[in-house]
Amino acid sequence: MPELPEVEIVRQSLDKKIKQKKVKKVIVRNRNLRTKIPLNFPRFLEGKKIIKVKRFSKYLIICLSNQSYCLLHLGMSGTIHLIYNRKKSLVTNTSFYSSPTLPKKHNHVEIVFDDLKIVYNDPRRFGFFEIVVNEHFLDKRLSKLGPEPFQSEFNLSYIYSFLKGKTKNIKNFLLDQNFVSGIGNIYASEILFLCKIKPDKKVSLLNKEDCKKIIFNSKKVLINAIKKGGSSIRDFKNTSGKSGNFQKNFNVYERKGLNCKRSGCNGIIKKKMISNRSSFFCNICQI
């Protein structure tokens, strides 16, 4: 599943390519995504200009000229492809994961502009499009999500009050979008490695220094991943021709059985299933 850095890369690509362009036509080939695409979705978008493309957590927010919004979530396997009318591109995917070129199957939605179109592809169909008629309803729609690690609201006081009296492990909380928005399985493992905290450690055992480390390293890992183009596990390029290479910097993720990279540590990276998700950690320096 794409996490915050991957979605941010898609946002940057889209904002650069479709901002200030008017939607000419919308083609919905399959309404049956996680939630059904509204019947009036084409009419809602057609004729509107894209003011900009924003993001919150793992949501893309397409801002329209009539002050309404199109909310898009990529789910587990959703990708957006840029297809130009008059030139062929070896790479169409705005993401760094899945196929670098447009697959022949599972192309559910096309949004057409004068010189290009964007195509939404999603084999598992866990992604979705939503119509949001104004800013009030957008704020309401996103209000249940926790703050992003970059926001000032994600602070020591917030973490302490949220975790007080809870019994779950810290890995599950980092994946809980009601607690903090945008962190997924890959980056949770990387964050906890830098914090020297085992993923299955109960939050009741965390002290203030642990919480400060979580705040600092959540920002650090995500910012670094965005700078390096997200985690292109399969090493594809995006439409600018650049490869995401954060995976070259993984300390623990998918490094089971390898030596710990931390200086002076003789530990071995272990893999453990936590709530049906793979967790990677050092058996020595994470406690």
Tab-separated table of C-alpha atoms in Angstrom:
chain	number	residue	atom	x	y	z
A	1	MET	CA	0.000	0.000	0.000
A	2	PRO	CA	1.350	3.450	-0.853
A	3	GLU	CA	2.239	5.433	2.246
A	4	LEU	CA	2.525	9.186	2.782
A	5	PRO	CA	5.813	9.640	0.862
A	6	GLU	CA	4.561	7.719	-2.187
A	7	VAL	CA	1.276	9.657	-2.227
A	8	GLU	CA	3.218	12.914	-1.905
A	9	ILE	CA	5.288	11.972	-4.970
A	10	VAL	CA	2.064	11.341	-6.904
A	11	ARG	CA	0.700	14.691	-5.694
A	12	GLN	CA	3.796	16.522	-6.903
A	13	SER	CA	3.580	14.831	-10.309
A	14	LEU	CA	-0.109	15.637	-10.733
A	15	ASP	CA	0.165	19.195	-9.471
A	16	LYS	CA	2.922	19.854	-11.991
A	17	LYS	CA	1.088	18.261	-14.930
A	18	ILE	CA	-2.616	19.097	-14.515
A	19	LYS	CA	-2.752	22.305	-12.469
A	20	GLN	CA	-4.704	25.058	-14.269
A	21	LYS	CA	-5.979	22.582	-16.869
A	22	LYS	CA	-9.698	22.196	-17.560
A	23	VAL	CA	-11.321	18.773	-17.415
A	24	LYS	CA	-12.652	18.011	-20.891
A	25	LYS	CA	-14.215	14.607	-20.304
A	26	VAL	CA	-14.491	11.906	-17.641
A	27	ILE	CA	-14.873	8.224	-18.501
A	28	VAL	CA	-15.840	5.773	-15.749
A	29	ARG	CA	-15.308	2.204	-16.923
A	30	ASN	CA	-15.955	0.558	-13.564
A	31	ARG	CA	-17.808	2.175	-10.659
A	32	ASN	CA	-17.164	-0.738	-8.312
A	33	LEU	CA	-14.196	0.404	-6.261
A	34	ARG	CA	-14.080	0.291	-2.443
A	35	THR	CA	-17.143	2.515	-2.591
A	36	LYS	CA	-19.133	3.003	-5.786
A	37	ILE	CA	-18.126	5.997	-7.867
A	38	PRO	CA	-21.119	8.397	-7.826
A	39	LEU	CA	-23.257	8.396	-10.964
A	40	ASN	CA	-22.825	12.171	-11.291
A	41	PHE	CA	-19.036	11.982	-11.007
A	42	PRO	CA	-18.347	12.831	-14.692
A	43	ARG	CA	-20.728	15.809	-14.591
A	44	PHE	CA	-19.187	16.959	-11.313
A	45	LEU	CA	-15.690	17.196	-12.861
A	46	GLU	CA	-16.307	18.071	-16.502
A	47	GLY	CA	-15.744	21.716	-17.398
A	48	LYS	CA	-13.961	22.447	-14.111
A	49	LYS	CA	-10.416	23.748	-13.913
A	50	ILE	CA	-7.892	22.076	-11.592
A	51	ILE	CA	-6.699	24.815	-9.241
A	52	LYS	CA	-4.136	22.602	-7.499
A	53	VAL	CA	-3.580	19.119	-6.126
A	54	LYS	CA	-3.150	18.858	-2.359
A	55	ARG	CA	-2.627	15.926	-0.013
A	56	PHE	CA	-3.523	15.024	3.535
A	57	SER	CA	-2.284	11.754	4.962
A	58	LYS	CA	-2.710	9.198	2.149
A	59	TYR	CA	-5.500	11.183	0.448
A	60	LEU	CA	-5.089	13.182	-2.747
A	61	ILE	CA	-7.286	16.287	-2.841
A	62	ILE	CA	-8.014	17.717	-6.301
A	63	CYS	CA	-9.142	21.327	-5.819
A	64	LEU	CA	-11.627	22.503	-8.449
A	65	SER	CA	-12.427	25.968	-9.778
A	66	ASN	CA	-15.920	26.057	-8.237
A	67	GLN	CA	-14.408	25.548	-4.746
A	68	SER	CA	-15.408	21.885	-4.625
A	69	TYR	CA	-13.081	18.902	-4.320
A	70	CYS	CA	-12.419	15.430	-5.643
A	71	LEU	CA	-11.005	13.176	-2.950
A	72	LEU	CA	-8.938	10.205	-4.116
A	73	HIS	CA	-7.427	7.344	-2.134
A	74	LEU	CA	-5.161	4.855	-3.913
A	75	GLY	CA	-6.033	1.947	-1.652
A	76	MET	CA	-3.568	-0.947	-1.750
A	77	SER	CA	-2.782	-1.131	-5.454
A	78	GLY	CA	-4.060	2.047	-7.105
A	79	THR	CA	-1.803	3.961	-9.508
A	80	ILE	CA	-2.313	7.033	-11.656
A	81	HIS	CA	-0.858	7.124	-15.162
A	82	LEU	CA	-0.231	10.176	-17.353
A	83	ILE	CA	-0.943	9.557	-21.033
A	84	TYR	CA	-0.085	12.291	-23.555
A	85	ASN	CA	-2.014	12.726	-26.815
A	86	ARG	CA	0.905	13.375	-29.142
A	87	LYS	CA	3.879	11.660	-27.570
A	88	LYS	CA	4.631	8.267	-26.158
A	89	SER	CA	6.359	7.874	-22.839
A	90	LEU	CA	8.309	4.821	-21.710
A	91	VAL	CA	7.093	5.520	-18.175
A	92	THR	CA	3.536	6.666	-17.447
A	93	ASN	CA	3.188	5.833	-13.753
A	94	THR	CA	3.246	8.839	-11.408
A	95	SER	CA	4.171	6.414	-8.607
A	96	PHE	CA	7.304	4.396	-7.829
A	97	TYR	CA	5.473	1.107	-7.315
A	98	SER	CA	3.586	-1.345	-9.524
A	99	SER	CA	3.851	-1.272	-13.333
A	100	PRO	CA	5.851	1.650	-14.826
A	101	THR	CA	3.575	1.647	-17.874
A	102	LEU	CA	-0.204	1.550	-18.168
A	103	PRO	CA	-1.522	-2.025	-17.792
A	104	LYS	CA	-4.159	-3.291	-20.205
A	105	LYS	CA	-6.542	-4.355	-17.434
A	106	HIS	CA	-8.149	-2.617	-14.450
A	107	ASN	CA	-8.192	0.913	-15.909
A	108	HIS	CA	-11.305	2.136	-14.124
A	109	VAL	CA	-11.347	5.925	-14.582
A	110	GLU	CA	-10.012	8.355	-17.200
A	111	ILE	CA	-9.929	12.125	-16.692
A	112	VAL	CA	-9.264	13.776	-20.036
A	113	PHE	CA	-7.668	17.177	-20.668
A	114	ASP	CA	-6.799	18.862	-23.981
A	115	ASP	CA	-3.271	17.457	-24.292
A	116	LEU	CA	-3.244	14.498	-21.908
A	117	LYS	CA	-5.331	12.276	-19.715
A	118	ILE	CA	-4.857	10.646	-16.346
A	119	VAL	CA	-5.877	7.010	-15.949
A	120	TYR	CA	-6.645	5.383	-12.618
A	121	ASN	CA	-5.590	1.722	-12.510
A	122	ASP	CA	-6.404	-0.501	-9.540
A	123	PRO	CA	-6.322	-4.339	-9.697
A	124	ARG	CA	-7.591	-4.839	-6.142
A	125	ARG	CA	-10.122	-1.979	-6.331
A	126	PHE	CA	-9.586	-0.821	-2.729
A	127	GLY	CA	-9.093	2.767	-3.819
A	128	PHE	CA	-11.955	5.250	-4.222
A	129	PHE	CA	-13.083	8.633	-5.546
A	130	GLU	CA	-15.344	10.912	-3.542
A	131	ILE	CA	-17.169	14.135	-4.369
A	132	VAL	CA	-16.830	16.860	-1.736
A	133	VAL	CA	-18.951	19.916	-2.426
A	134	ASN	CA	-17.153	22.509	-0.277
A	135	GLU	CA	-14.386	23.102	2.272
A	136	HIS	CA	-16.685	22.556	5.256
A	137	PHE	CA	-17.486	19.009	4.162
A	138	LEU	CA	-13.837	18.376	3.291
A	139	ASP	CA	-12.792	19.319	6.827
A	140	LYS	CA	-15.576	17.144	8.222
A	141	ARG	CA	-14.561	14.221	5.996
A	142	LEU	CA	-10.949	14.322	7.229
A	143	SER	CA	-11.672	15.297	10.840
A	144	LYS	CA	-11.395	11.763	12.235
A	145	LEU	CA	-7.828	11.373	10.982
A	146	GLY	CA	-4.990	12.062	13.352
A	147	PRO	CA	-2.386	14.757	12.657
A	148	GLU	CA	0.456	14.132	10.240
A	149	PRO	CA	3.906	13.774	11.831
A	150	PHE	CA	4.841	17.139	10.272
A	151	GLN	CA	2.104	19.032	12.100
A	152	SER	CA	2.657	20.873	15.392
A	153	GLU	CA	-0.341	18.990	16.814
A	154	PHE	CA	1.736	15.800	16.782
A	155	ASN	CA	3.526	16.697	20.004
A	156	LEU	CA	4.414	15.205	23.374
A	157	SER	CA	1.213	16.331	25.071
A	158	TYR	CA	-0.939	14.866	22.289
A	159	ILE	CA	0.878	11.514	22.265
A	160	TYR	CA	0.799	11.155	26.027
A	161	SER	CA	-2.919	11.914	26.294
A	162	PHE	CA	-3.823	9.663	23.333
A	163	LEU	CA	-1.839	6.659	24.586
A	164	LYS	CA	-2.790	7.007	28.260
A	165	GLY	CA	-4.418	3.837	29.541
A	166	LYS	CA	-3.979	2.007	26.232
A	167	THR	CA	-2.567	-1.533	26.049
A	168	LYS	CA	-1.764	-2.024	22.359
A	169	ASN	CA	1.796	-2.151	21.049
A	170	ILE	CA	3.453	0.901	19.513
A	171	LYS	CA	3.628	-0.566	15.992
A	172	ASN	CA	-0.162	-0.829	15.864
A	173	PHE	CA	-0.517	2.763	17.009
A	174	LEU	CA	1.836	4.050	14.324
A	175	LEU	CA	-0.383	2.293	11.762
A	176	ASP	CA	-3.570	3.682	13.327
A	177	GLN	CA	-4.605	6.617	11.111
A	178	ASN	CA	-6.771	7.983	13.930
A	179	PHE	CA	-3.597	8.438	15.970
A	180	VAL	CA	-1.184	9.691	13.324
A	181	SER	CA	-1.863	10.085	9.599
A	182	GLY	CA	0.225	8.763	6.742
A	183	ILE	CA	2.535	6.200	8.334
A	184	GLY	CA	2.288	2.676	6.940
A	185	ASN	CA	4.041	-0.626	7.513
A	186	ILE	CA	7.376	0.164	5.834
A	187	TYR	CA	8.000	3.443	7.595
A	188	ALA	CA	6.716	2.274	10.980
A	189	SER	CA	9.488	-0.344	11.049
A	190	GLU	CA	12.096	2.233	10.034
A	191	ILE	CA	10.900	4.795	12.583
A	192	LEU	CA	10.995	2.318	15.466
A	193	PHE	CA	14.497	1.198	14.516
A	194	LEU	CA	15.787	4.758	14.809
A	195	CYS	CA	13.953	5.066	18.132
A	196	LYS	CA	15.524	1.809	19.413
A	197	ILE	CA	12.023	0.577	20.298
A	198	LYS	CA	10.759	-2.939	19.537
A	199	PRO	CA	7.574	-2.896	17.448
A	200	ASP	CA	5.670	-5.108	19.906
A	201	LYS	CA	6.472	-2.948	22.947
A	202	LYS	CA	3.333	-1.962	24.860
A	203	VAL	CA	2.670	1.789	24.808
A	204	SER	CA	2.127	1.719	28.579
A	205	LEU	CA	5.887	1.067	28.897
A	206	LEU	CA	6.930	4.108	26.849
A	207	ASN	CA	8.430	7.080	28.669
A	208	LYS	CA	8.614	10.729	27.589
A	209	GLU	CA	12.001	10.258	25.928
A	210	ASP	CA	10.584	7.411	23.849
A	211	CYS	CA	7.717	9.640	22.737
A	212	LYS	CA	10.108	12.470	21.819
A	213	LYS	CA	12.099	10.015	19.712
A	214	ILE	CA	8.933	8.874	17.930
A	215	ILE	CA	8.016	12.483	17.083
A	216	PHE	CA	11.501	13.326	15.821
A	217	ASN	CA	12.123	10.138	13.852
A	218	SER	CA	8.657	10.056	12.270
A	219	LYS	CA	9.429	13.425	10.682
A	220	LYS	CA	12.968	12.390	9.800
A	221	VAL	CA	12.059	9.127	8.064
A	222	LEU	CA	9.140	10.545	6.067
A	223	ILE	CA	11.004	13.674	4.934
A	224	ASN	CA	13.980	11.568	3.881
A	225	ALA	CA	11.707	9.170	1.972
A	226	ILE	CA	10.008	12.040	0.109
A	227	LYS	CA	13.386	13.533	-0.818
A	228	LYS	CA	14.532	10.195	-2.168
A	229	GLY	CA	11.346	9.609	-4.139
A	230	GLY	CA	9.481	7.189	-1.917
A	231	SER	CA	10.143	3.493	-1.574
A	232	SER	CA	10.255	1.996	-5.039
A	233	ILE	CA	10.620	-1.586	-3.878
A	234	ARG	CA	10.653	-2.768	-7.495
A	235	ASP	CA	12.926	0.100	-8.577
A	236	PHE	CA	10.703	1.642	-11.246
A	237	LYS	CA	10.952	5.235	-12.410
A	238	ASN	CA	8.246	7.866	-12.265
A	239	THR	CA	7.147	10.083	-15.137
A	240	SER	CA	10.043	12.484	-14.590
A	241	GLY	CA	12.438	9.602	-15.267
A	242	LYS	CA	13.769	9.527	-11.700
A	243	SER	CA	13.946	6.391	-9.601
A	244	GLY	CA	12.801	6.272	-6.010
A	245	ASN	CA	15.696	4.936	-3.988
A	246	PHE	CA	14.706	5.150	-0.336
A	247	GLN	CA	14.738	1.342	-0.262
A	248	LYS	CA	18.545	1.546	-0.510
A	249	ASN	CA	18.458	3.245	2.889
A	250	PHE	CA	16.277	0.718	4.703
A	251	ASN	CA	17.721	-0.202	8.065
A	252	VAL	CA	15.379	-3.081	8.832
A	253	TYR	CA	12.532	-3.428	6.327
A	254	GLU	CA	12.881	-6.652	4.292
A	255	ARG	CA	16.379	-7.227	5.772
A	256	LYS	CA	15.524	-10.380	7.755
A	257	GLY	CA	18.669	-12.324	8.692
A	258	LEU	CA	21.077	-9.501	7.829
A	259	ASN	CA	23.382	-7.692	10.222
A	260	CYS	CA	22.142	-4.587	11.998
A	261	LYS	CA	23.447	-1.405	10.353
A	262	ARG	CA	23.767	0.496	13.636
A	263	SER	CA	27.372	1.217	14.487
A	264	GLY	CA	28.666	-1.044	17.248
A	265	CYS	CA	25.607	-3.304	17.242
A	266	ASN	CA	26.072	-7.034	16.617
A	267	GLY	CA	22.363	-7.714	16.238
A	268	ILE	CA	20.533	-9.555	13.462
A	269	ILE	CA	17.371	-8.246	11.812
A	270	LYS	CA	14.356	-10.339	12.750
A	271	LYS	CA	10.893	-10.565	11.236
A	272	LYS	CA	7.743	-10.905	13.310
A	273	MET	CA	4.078	-10.844	12.335
A	274	ILE	CA	2.158	-8.262	14.338
A	275	SER	CA	-1.572	-7.994	13.601
A	276	ASN	CA	-0.972	-9.848	10.314
A	277	ARG	CA	1.641	-7.322	9.195
A	278	SER	CA	5.369	-8.021	8.746
A	279	SER	CA	7.510	-6.180	11.275
A	280	PHE	CA	11.291	-5.976	11.045
A	281	PHE	CA	13.583	-5.079	13.947
A	282	CYS	CA	17.027	-5.631	15.433
A	283	ASN	CA	17.095	-8.290	18.144
A	284	ILE	CA	19.761	-6.409	20.149
A	285	CYS	CA	19.447	-2.617	19.954
A	286	GLN	CA	15.644	-2.361	19.887
A	287	ILE	CA	14.215	-2.963	23.359
